mmCIF file of C-alpha atoms in Angstrom:
data_model
loop_
_atom_site.group_PDB
_atom_site.id
_atom_site.type_symbol
_atom_site.label_atom_id
_atom_site.label_comp_id
_atom_site.label_asym_id
_atom_site.label_seq_id
_atom_site.Cartn_x
_atom_site.Cartn_y
_atom_site.Cartn_z
ATOM 1 C CA UNK A 1213 171.837 49.437 1.818
ATOM 2 C CA UNK A 1214 168.186 48.442 2.300
ATOM 3 C CA UNK A 1215 165.507 50.141 0.254
ATOM 4 C CA UNK A 1216 162.870 51.915 2.245
ATOM 5 C CA UNK A 1217 159.237 51.740 1.374
ATOM 6 C CA UNK A 1218 158.493 55.150 0.012
ATOM 7 C CA UNK A 1219 154.800 55.792 -0.511
ATOM 8 C CA UNK A 1220 153.991 56.542 -4.102
ATOM 9 C CA UNK A 1221 151.782 59.480 -4.818
ATOM 10 C CA UNK A 1222 148.580 58.588 -6.605
ATOM 11 C CA UNK A 1223 145.957 60.881 -7.955
ATOM 12 C CA UNK A 1224 143.309 61.697 -5.413
ATOM 13 C CA UNK A 1225 139.973 60.142 -6.288
ATOM 14 C CA UNK A 1226 137.163 62.390 -7.446
ATOM 15 C CA UNK A 1227 133.939 62.340 -5.443
ATOM 16 C CA UNK A 1228 130.862 64.524 -5.743
ATOM 17 C CA UNK A 1229 127.433 64.110 -4.178
ATOM 18 C CA UNK A 1230 124.689 65.476 -6.426
ATOM 19 C CA UNK A 1231 122.571 66.750 -3.571
ATOM 20 C CA UNK A 1232 119.402 68.726 -4.062
ATOM 21 C CA UNK A 1233 119.637 72.472 -4.418
ATOM 22 C CA UNK A 1234 118.921 74.753 -1.479
ATOM 23 C CA UNK A 1235 115.549 75.897 -2.826
ATOM 24 C CA UNK A 1236 114.457 72.268 -3.177
ATOM 25 C CA UNK A 1237 115.525 71.451 0.390
ATOM 26 C CA UNK A 1238 113.620 74.459 1.701
ATOM 27 C CA UNK A 1239 110.553 73.397 -0.275
ATOM 28 C CA UNK A 1240 110.849 69.840 1.062
ATOM 29 C CA UNK A 1241 111.210 71.127 4.627
ATOM 30 C CA UNK A 1242 107.735 72.645 4.256
ATOM 31 C CA UNK A 1243 106.368 69.101 4.608
ATOM 32 C CA UNK A 1244 106.984 69.514 8.334
ATOM 33 C CA UNK A 1245 104.537 72.378 8.909
ATOM 34 C CA UNK A 1246 101.992 70.649 6.674
ATOM 35 C CA UNK A 1247 102.238 67.470 8.771
ATOM 36 C CA UNK A 1248 102.004 69.563 11.933
ATOM 37 C CA UNK A 1249 98.704 71.059 10.753
ATOM 38 C CA UNK A 1250 97.185 67.580 10.666
ATOM 39 C CA UNK A 1251 97.952 67.016 14.364
ATOM 40 C CA UNK A 1252 96.973 70.468 15.685
ATOM 41 C CA UNK A 1253 93.412 69.325 16.572
ATOM 42 C CA UNK A 1254 94.887 66.587 18.808
ATOM 43 C CA UNK A 1255 97.584 68.522 20.650
ATOM 44 C CA UNK A 1256 99.825 71.443 19.706
ATOM 45 C CA UNK A 1257 102.882 69.901 21.374
ATOM 46 C CA UNK A 1258 102.428 66.663 19.433
ATOM 47 C CA UNK A 1259 101.890 68.718 16.270
ATOM 48 C CA UNK A 1260 105.173 70.606 16.775
ATOM 49 C CA UNK A 1261 107.132 67.414 17.445
ATOM 50 C CA UNK A 1262 105.623 65.581 14.471
ATOM 51 C CA UNK A 1263 106.189 68.600 12.207
ATOM 52 C CA UNK A 1264 109.830 68.891 13.219
ATOM 53 C CA UNK A 1265 110.445 65.173 12.784
ATOM 54 C CA UNK A 1266 108.768 65.057 9.375
ATOM 55 C CA UNK A 1267 110.681 68.109 8.122
ATOM 56 C CA UNK A 1268 114.014 66.720 9.302
ATOM 57 C CA UNK A 1269 113.256 63.242 7.933
ATOM 58 C CA UNK A 1270 112.298 64.500 4.465
ATOM 59 C CA UNK A 1271 115.424 66.647 4.145
ATOM 60 C CA UNK A 1272 117.647 63.838 5.487
ATOM 61 C CA UNK A 1273 116.185 61.332 3.021
ATOM 62 C CA UNK A 1274 116.718 63.713 0.103
ATOM 63 C CA UNK A 1275 120.360 64.261 1.043
ATOM 64 C CA UNK A 1276 121.059 60.601 1.844
ATOM 65 C CA UNK A 1277 119.398 59.433 -1.371
ATOM 66 C CA UNK A 1278 121.398 61.763 -3.587
ATOM 67 C CA UNK A 1279 123.541 59.994 -6.178
ATOM 68 C CA UNK A 1280 127.319 60.121 -5.898
ATOM 69 C CA UNK A 1281 129.748 60.499 -8.810
ATOM 70 C CA UNK A 1282 133.233 59.065 -8.268
ATOM 71 C CA UNK A 1283 136.342 58.369 -10.310
ATOM 72 C CA UNK A 1284 138.466 55.844 -8.482
ATOM 73 C CA UNK A 1285 140.465 52.709 -9.237
ATOM 74 C CA UNK A 1286 140.133 53.178 -13.004
ATOM 75 C CA UNK A 1287 136.359 53.371 -12.932
ATOM 76 C CA UNK A 1288 133.745 56.091 -13.324
ATOM 77 C CA UNK A 1289 130.729 55.572 -11.068
ATOM 78 C CA UNK A 1290 127.638 57.717 -11.398
ATOM 79 C CA UNK A 1291 124.904 56.618 -9.055
ATOM 80 C CA UNK A 1292 124.585 52.834 -9.362
ATOM 81 C CA UNK A 1293 126.098 52.694 -12.863
ATOM 82 C CA UNK A 1294 129.813 52.216 -13.484
ATOM 83 C CA UNK A 1295 132.163 51.898 -16.428
ATOM 84 C CA UNK A 1296 135.946 51.465 -16.671
ATOM 85 C CA UNK A 1297 137.568 54.701 -17.827
ATOM 86 C CA UNK A 1298 139.406 52.780 -20.561
ATOM 87 C CA UNK A 1299 136.077 52.583 -22.427
ATOM 88 C CA UNK A 1300 135.534 56.365 -22.360
ATOM 89 C CA UNK A 1301 136.967 59.164 -24.440
ATOM 90 C CA UNK A 1302 138.693 62.148 -22.812
ATOM 91 C CA UNK A 1303 135.323 63.808 -22.152
ATOM 92 C CA UNK A 1304 134.068 67.359 -22.343
ATOM 93 C CA UNK A 1305 131.791 69.620 -20.376
ATOM 94 C CA UNK A 1306 129.316 72.393 -21.084
ATOM 95 C CA UNK A 1307 127.196 74.782 -19.065
ATOM 96 C CA UNK A 1308 124.468 77.334 -19.660
ATOM 97 C CA UNK A 1309 122.411 77.024 -22.850
ATOM 98 C CA UNK A 1310 124.675 74.302 -24.238
ATOM 99 C CA UNK A 1311 124.111 72.189 -21.119
ATOM 100 C CA UNK A 1312 120.364 72.797 -21.346
ATOM 101 C CA UNK A 1313 120.423 71.497 -24.918
ATOM 102 C CA UNK A 1314 122.564 68.488 -23.916
ATOM 103 C CA UNK A 1315 120.058 67.606 -21.177
ATOM 104 C CA UNK A 1316 116.973 67.922 -23.372
ATOM 105 C CA UNK A 1317 116.664 68.039 -27.166
ATOM 106 C CA UNK A 1318 120.304 67.068 -27.748
ATOM 107 C CA UNK A 1319 120.123 63.940 -25.588
ATOM 108 C CA UNK A 1320 120.491 60.748 -27.608
ATOM 109 C CA UNK A 1321 117.725 58.198 -26.813
ATOM 110 C CA UNK A 1322 120.282 55.497 -25.951
ATOM 111 C CA UNK A 1323 122.619 57.757 -23.983
ATOM 112 C CA UNK A 1324 123.064 56.959 -20.320
ATOM 113 C CA UNK A 1325 122.383 60.002 -18.184
ATOM 114 C CA UNK A 1326 122.413 61.119 -14.577
ATOM 115 C CA UNK A 1327 120.754 64.510 -14.660
ATOM 116 C CA UNK A 1328 119.801 66.544 -11.615
ATOM 117 C CA UNK A 1329 117.707 69.696 -11.615
ATOM 118 C CA UNK A 1330 119.397 72.709 -10.124
ATOM 119 C CA UNK A 1331 122.814 71.674 -11.432
ATOM 120 C CA UNK A 1332 123.604 73.764 -14.490
ATOM 121 C CA UNK A 1333 126.640 71.991 -15.975
ATOM 122 C CA UNK A 1334 127.042 68.545 -17.516
ATOM 123 C CA UNK A 1335 130.034 66.411 -18.403
ATOM 124 C CA UNK A 1336 129.802 64.095 -21.406
ATOM 125 C CA UNK A 1337 131.920 61.042 -22.150
ATOM 126 C CA UNK A 1338 131.653 59.084 -25.402
ATOM 127 C CA UNK A 1339 131.729 55.317 -24.928
ATOM 128 C CA UNK A 1340 134.485 53.732 -27.063
ATOM 129 C CA UNK A 1341 133.567 50.101 -26.366
ATOM 130 C CA UNK A 1342 132.261 48.727 -29.694
ATOM 131 C CA UNK A 1343 130.107 46.152 -27.855
ATOM 132 C CA UNK A 1344 128.321 48.777 -25.759
ATOM 133 C CA UNK A 1345 125.139 50.137 -27.374
ATOM 134 C CA UNK A 1346 125.323 53.298 -25.251
ATOM 135 C CA UNK A 1347 126.839 56.103 -27.358
ATOM 136 C CA UNK A 1348 127.816 58.352 -24.441
ATOM 137 C CA UNK A 1349 127.252 59.262 -20.789
ATOM 138 C CA UNK A 1350 125.833 62.622 -19.665
ATOM 139 C CA UNK A 1351 126.403 63.458 -15.994
ATOM 140 C CA UNK A 1352 125.295 66.568 -14.121
ATOM 141 C CA UNK A 1353 128.111 68.070 -12.092
ATOM 142 C CA UNK A 1354 128.728 71.239 -10.122
ATOM 143 C CA UNK A 1355 132.440 70.910 -11.030
ATOM 144 C CA UNK A 1356 132.431 69.318 -14.498
ATOM 145 C CA UNK A 1357 135.958 70.487 -15.276
ATOM 146 C CA UNK A 1358 137.256 68.542 -12.265
ATOM 147 C CA UNK A 1359 135.234 65.465 -13.256
ATOM 148 C CA UNK A 1360 136.640 65.481 -16.805
ATOM 149 C CA UNK A 1361 140.170 66.049 -15.453
ATOM 150 C CA UNK A 1362 139.767 63.139 -13.008
ATOM 151 C CA UNK A 1363 138.723 60.783 -15.814
ATOM 152 C CA UNK A 1364 141.684 61.933 -17.911
ATOM 153 C CA UNK A 1365 144.071 61.341 -14.962
ATOM 154 C CA UNK A 1366 142.606 57.892 -14.427
ATOM 155 C CA UNK A 1367 143.093 57.082 -18.122
ATOM 156 C CA UNK A 1368 146.808 57.908 -18.053
#
């Protein structure tokens, strides 16, 4: 009897885009009306078109330029940085006042961090590689519990 290829179930990769908060996008969209005011003396139609294009472009650039955090293929990627999960501990996460402390006064000078305003929680992972001078990573996340769980799944 021939063996059939049965697909094996693997853990789904973790992916999160650290996009700007809604209030920041609304504030950035105000660049459109400001640009439109510059062109009002020339022509109101041109001013409206330029204002709309500038507002859309600024918001699109903010969203497109947002860093992405992924856990896939045994590697944690946060923005342009990456590290194999084998060199990380199991990780932990905090929110509220503890996260505020972790992002400010409690942040080690050599720690690698990807911190975004408007995102309250952070996940931290100690680096276990003895050759790496970075003591730990601090990553902003809207779902830090899922990020920590994804790293733990990737480690097993």
